[in-house]
CSV table of C-alpha atoms in Angstrom, one decimal:
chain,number,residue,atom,x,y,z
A,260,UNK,CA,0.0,0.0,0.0
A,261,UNK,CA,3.0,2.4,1.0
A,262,UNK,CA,4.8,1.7,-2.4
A,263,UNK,CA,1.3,2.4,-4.2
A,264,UNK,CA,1.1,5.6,-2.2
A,265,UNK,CA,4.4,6.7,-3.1
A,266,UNK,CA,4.1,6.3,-6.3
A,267,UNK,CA,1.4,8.3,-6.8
A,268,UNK,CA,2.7,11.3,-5.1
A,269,UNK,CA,5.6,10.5,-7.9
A,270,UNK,CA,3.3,10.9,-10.6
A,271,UNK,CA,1.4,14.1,-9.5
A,272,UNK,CA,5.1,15.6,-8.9
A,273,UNK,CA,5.6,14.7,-12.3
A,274,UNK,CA,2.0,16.4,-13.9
A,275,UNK,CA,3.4,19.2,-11.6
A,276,UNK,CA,6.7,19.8,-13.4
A,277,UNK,CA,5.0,19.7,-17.1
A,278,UNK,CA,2.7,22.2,-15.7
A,279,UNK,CA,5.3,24.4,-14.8
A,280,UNK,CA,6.7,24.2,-18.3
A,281,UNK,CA,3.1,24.8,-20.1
A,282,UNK,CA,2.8,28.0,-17.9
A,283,UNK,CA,6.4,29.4,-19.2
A,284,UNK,CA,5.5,29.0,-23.1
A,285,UNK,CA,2.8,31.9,-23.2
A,286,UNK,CA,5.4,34.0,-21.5
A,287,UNK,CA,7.8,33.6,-24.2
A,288,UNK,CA,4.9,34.0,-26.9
A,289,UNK,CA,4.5,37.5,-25.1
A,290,UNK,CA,7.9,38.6,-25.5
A,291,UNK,CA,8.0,37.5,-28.8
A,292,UNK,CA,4.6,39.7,-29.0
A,293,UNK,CA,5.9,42.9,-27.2
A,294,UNK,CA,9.4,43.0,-29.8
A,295,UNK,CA,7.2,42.8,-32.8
A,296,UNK,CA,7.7,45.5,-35.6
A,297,UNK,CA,5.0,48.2,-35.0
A,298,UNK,CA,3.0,48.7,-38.3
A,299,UNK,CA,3.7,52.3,-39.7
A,300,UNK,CA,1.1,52.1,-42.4
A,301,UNK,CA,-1.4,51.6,-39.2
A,302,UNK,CA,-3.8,55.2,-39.0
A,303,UNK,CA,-4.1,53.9,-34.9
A,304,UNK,CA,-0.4,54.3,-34.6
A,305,UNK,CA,0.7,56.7,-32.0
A,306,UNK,CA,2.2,60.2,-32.8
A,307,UNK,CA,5.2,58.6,-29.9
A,308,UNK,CA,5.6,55.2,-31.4
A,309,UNK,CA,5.1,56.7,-35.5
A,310,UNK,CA,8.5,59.6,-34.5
A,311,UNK,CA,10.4,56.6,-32.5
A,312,UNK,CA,10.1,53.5,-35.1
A,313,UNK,CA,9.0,55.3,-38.3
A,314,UNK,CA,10.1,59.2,-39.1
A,315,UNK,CA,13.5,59.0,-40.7
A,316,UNK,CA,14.8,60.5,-36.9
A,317,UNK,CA,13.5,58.1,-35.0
A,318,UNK,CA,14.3,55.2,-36.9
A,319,UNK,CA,18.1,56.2,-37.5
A,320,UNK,CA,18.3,56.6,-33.4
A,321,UNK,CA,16.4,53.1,-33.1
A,322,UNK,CA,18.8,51.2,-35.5
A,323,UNK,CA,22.1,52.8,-34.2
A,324,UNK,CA,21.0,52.9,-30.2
A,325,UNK,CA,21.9,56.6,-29.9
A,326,UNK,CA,19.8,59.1,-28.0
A,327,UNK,CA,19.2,62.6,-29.7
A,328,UNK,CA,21.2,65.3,-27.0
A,329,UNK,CA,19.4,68.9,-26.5
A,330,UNK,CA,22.7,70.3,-25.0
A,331,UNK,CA,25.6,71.1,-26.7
A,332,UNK,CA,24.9,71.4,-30.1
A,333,UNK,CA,26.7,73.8,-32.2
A,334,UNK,CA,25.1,76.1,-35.1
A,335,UNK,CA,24.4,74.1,-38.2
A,336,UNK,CA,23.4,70.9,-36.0
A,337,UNK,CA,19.8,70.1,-35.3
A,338,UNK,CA,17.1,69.0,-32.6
A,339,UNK,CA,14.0,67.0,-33.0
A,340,UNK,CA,10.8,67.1,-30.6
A,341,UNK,CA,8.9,63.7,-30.0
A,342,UNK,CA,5.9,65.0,-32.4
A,343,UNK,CA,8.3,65.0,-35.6
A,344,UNK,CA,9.4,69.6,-35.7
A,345,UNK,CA,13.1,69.6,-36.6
A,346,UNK,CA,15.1,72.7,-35.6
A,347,UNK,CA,18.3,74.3,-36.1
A,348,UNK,CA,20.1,77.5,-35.4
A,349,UNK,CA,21.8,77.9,-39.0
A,350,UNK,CA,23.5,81.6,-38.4
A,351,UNK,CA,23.7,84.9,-35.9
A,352,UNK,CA,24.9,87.6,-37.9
A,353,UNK,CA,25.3,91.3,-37.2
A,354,UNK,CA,22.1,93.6,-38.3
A,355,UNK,CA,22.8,96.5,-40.2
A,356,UNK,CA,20.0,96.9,-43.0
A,357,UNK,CA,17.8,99.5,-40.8
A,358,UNK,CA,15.1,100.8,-42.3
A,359,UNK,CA,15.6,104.7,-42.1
A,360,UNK,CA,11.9,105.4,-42.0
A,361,UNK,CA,11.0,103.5,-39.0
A,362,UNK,CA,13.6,105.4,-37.2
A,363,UNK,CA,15.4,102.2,-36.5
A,364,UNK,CA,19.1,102.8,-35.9
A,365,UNK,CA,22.0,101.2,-34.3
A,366,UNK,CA,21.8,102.0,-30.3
A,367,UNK,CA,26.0,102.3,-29.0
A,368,UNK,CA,27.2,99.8,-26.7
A,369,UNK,CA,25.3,96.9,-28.4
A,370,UNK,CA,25.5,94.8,-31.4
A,371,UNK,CA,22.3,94.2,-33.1
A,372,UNK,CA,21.8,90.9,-34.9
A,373,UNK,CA,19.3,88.6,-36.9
A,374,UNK,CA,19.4,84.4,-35.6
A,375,UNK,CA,17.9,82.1,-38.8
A,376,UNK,CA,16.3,78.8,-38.0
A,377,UNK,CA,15.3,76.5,-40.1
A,378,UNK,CA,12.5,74.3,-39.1
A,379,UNK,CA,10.9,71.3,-40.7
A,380,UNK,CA,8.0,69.4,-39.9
A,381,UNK,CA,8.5,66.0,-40.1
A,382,UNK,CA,5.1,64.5,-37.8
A,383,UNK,CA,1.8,63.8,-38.5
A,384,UNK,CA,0.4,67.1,-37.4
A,385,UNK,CA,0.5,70.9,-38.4
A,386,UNK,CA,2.7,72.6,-35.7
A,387,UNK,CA,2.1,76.5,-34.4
A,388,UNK,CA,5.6,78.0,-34.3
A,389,UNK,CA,3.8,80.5,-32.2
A,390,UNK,CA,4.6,78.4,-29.1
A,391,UNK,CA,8.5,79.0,-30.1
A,392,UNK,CA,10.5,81.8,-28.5
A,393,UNK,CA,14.4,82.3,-27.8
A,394,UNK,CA,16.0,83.0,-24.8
A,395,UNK,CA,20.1,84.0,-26.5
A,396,UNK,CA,22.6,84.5,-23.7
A,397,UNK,CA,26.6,85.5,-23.8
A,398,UNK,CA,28.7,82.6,-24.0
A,399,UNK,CA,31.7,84.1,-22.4
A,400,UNK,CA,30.8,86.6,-19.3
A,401,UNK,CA,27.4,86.0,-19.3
A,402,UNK,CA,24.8,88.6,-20.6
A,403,UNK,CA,21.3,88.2,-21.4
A,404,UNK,CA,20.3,89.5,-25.2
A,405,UNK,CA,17.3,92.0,-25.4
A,406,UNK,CA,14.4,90.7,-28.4
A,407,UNK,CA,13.5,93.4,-30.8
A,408,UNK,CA,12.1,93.5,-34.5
A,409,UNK,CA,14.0,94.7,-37.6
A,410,UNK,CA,11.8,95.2,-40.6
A,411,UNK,CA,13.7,94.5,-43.5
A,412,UNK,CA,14.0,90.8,-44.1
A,413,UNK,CA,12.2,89.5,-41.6
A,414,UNK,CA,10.1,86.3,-40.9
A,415,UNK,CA,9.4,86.1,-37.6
A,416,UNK,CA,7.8,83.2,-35.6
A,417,UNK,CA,4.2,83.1,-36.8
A,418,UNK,CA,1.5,80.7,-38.0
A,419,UNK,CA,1.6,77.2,-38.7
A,420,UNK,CA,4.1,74.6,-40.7
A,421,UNK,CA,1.9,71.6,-42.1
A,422,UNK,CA,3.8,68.4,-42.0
A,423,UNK,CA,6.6,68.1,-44.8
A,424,UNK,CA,7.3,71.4,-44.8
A,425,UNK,CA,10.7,73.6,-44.3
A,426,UNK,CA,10.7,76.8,-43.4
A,427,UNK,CA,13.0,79.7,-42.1
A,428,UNK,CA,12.5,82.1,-39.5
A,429,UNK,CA,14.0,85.1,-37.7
A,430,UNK,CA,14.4,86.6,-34.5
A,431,UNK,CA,16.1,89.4,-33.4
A,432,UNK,CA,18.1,90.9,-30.8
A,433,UNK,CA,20.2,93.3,-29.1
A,434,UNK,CA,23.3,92.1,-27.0
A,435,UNK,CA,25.6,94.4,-25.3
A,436,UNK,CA,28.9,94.7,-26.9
A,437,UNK,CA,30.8,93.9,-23.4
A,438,UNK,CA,29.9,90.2,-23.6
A,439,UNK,CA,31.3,89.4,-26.9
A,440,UNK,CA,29.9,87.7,-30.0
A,441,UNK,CA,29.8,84.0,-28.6
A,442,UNK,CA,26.4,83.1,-27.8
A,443,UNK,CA,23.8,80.3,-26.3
A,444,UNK,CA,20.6,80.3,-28.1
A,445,UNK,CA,17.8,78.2,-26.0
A,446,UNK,CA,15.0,77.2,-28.2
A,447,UNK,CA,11.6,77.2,-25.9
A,448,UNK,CA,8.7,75.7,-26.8
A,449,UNK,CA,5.0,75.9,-25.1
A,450,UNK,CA,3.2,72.8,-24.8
A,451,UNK,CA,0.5,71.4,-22.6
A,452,UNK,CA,0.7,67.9,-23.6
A,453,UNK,CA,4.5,67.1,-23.6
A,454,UNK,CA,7.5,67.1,-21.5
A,455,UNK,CA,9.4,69.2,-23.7
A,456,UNK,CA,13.3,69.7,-23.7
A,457,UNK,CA,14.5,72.9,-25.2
A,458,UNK,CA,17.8,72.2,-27.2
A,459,UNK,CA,20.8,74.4,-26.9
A,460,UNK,CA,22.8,75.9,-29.6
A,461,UNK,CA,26.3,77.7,-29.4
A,462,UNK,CA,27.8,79.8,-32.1
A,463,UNK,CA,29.1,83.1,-32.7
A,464,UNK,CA,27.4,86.3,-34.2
A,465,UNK,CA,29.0,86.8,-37.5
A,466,UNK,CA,29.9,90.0,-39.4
């Protein structure tokens, strides 16, 4: 009877094992599930999953494991926000095309200058480059440029960029000519819905 008993305990041990085993295969089915491909040609897609595994931005950062940086970039490089709108600082250069009858005129003891961006729309969605604004700083000794508006030339921050669209802007300033030509331009951006950085750009006001 003992031997019978024992036995049977053996064999419900055993069922117990193979029912360990059963359990673990849906797991793996799952992780084979949560690494699958996300469809791009999906309309139900996400705006964050469409920029991170289908815009040409996302994608590169995907395949090559790199992370795009906010700080330290230099004039000429570039900064992408989750929804898809590409920016760069392409040029600061020294204003000097006043129009004579709007009274504008160079004030002494600062340099006035004109900062281009170019900005393309690479999302889903039109963009409002209302909710961008620049904060430009000395490099050097510190200083905090003043905004203004030059006529001549200029194409200020307004209005909407539908998606696959370039454009570029201007926005000008004032910086006092005892904290030199190197600046930090800060790129701000207003949003409700995301956690925004706001990339940094260093360069030099030319001419």
């Amino acid at each position: 009877m003992a031997a019978m008993l024992l036995a049977a305990l053996t064999a419900c041990g055993g069922s117990d094992g193979g029912g360990d085993a059963a359990d673990s295969k849906p797991s793996d089915d799952s992780k084979g599930a949560a690494a699958k491909k996300v469809d791009c040609a999906d309309e139900d897609i996400s705006q964050a999953d469409w920029t991170k595994h289908c815009s040409e931005e996302g994608a590169g950062s995907e395949a090559d494991g790199s992370e795009e940086k906010a700080t330290g970039l230099e004039f000429g490089e570039s900064y992408t926000w989750p929804d898809g709108l590409k920016v760069s600082v392409t040029e600061a250069k020294v204003f000097k095309d006043y129009d004579a009858e709007l009274m504008e005129s160079a004030e002494p003891g600062n340099t006035d200058f004109r900062v281009r961006l170019k900005l393309t729309n690479s999302g889903k969605s039109a963009v409002a480059l209302d909710d961008l604004s620049l904060i430009i700083e000395g490099a050097t000794n510190g200083g905090e440029a003043a905004q203004t508006a030059f006529e001549k030339g200029a194409e200020p921050l307004q209005g909407r960029l539908a998606p696959g669209v370039s454009a570029t802007k201007t926005n000008d300033n004032a910086l006092e000519t005892k904290y030199g030509k190197k600046i930090v331009v800060t790129v701000q951006r207003n949003s409700e819905e995301l956690n925004l950085d706001f990339p940094e750009f260093t360069g030099s006001i030319t001419g």
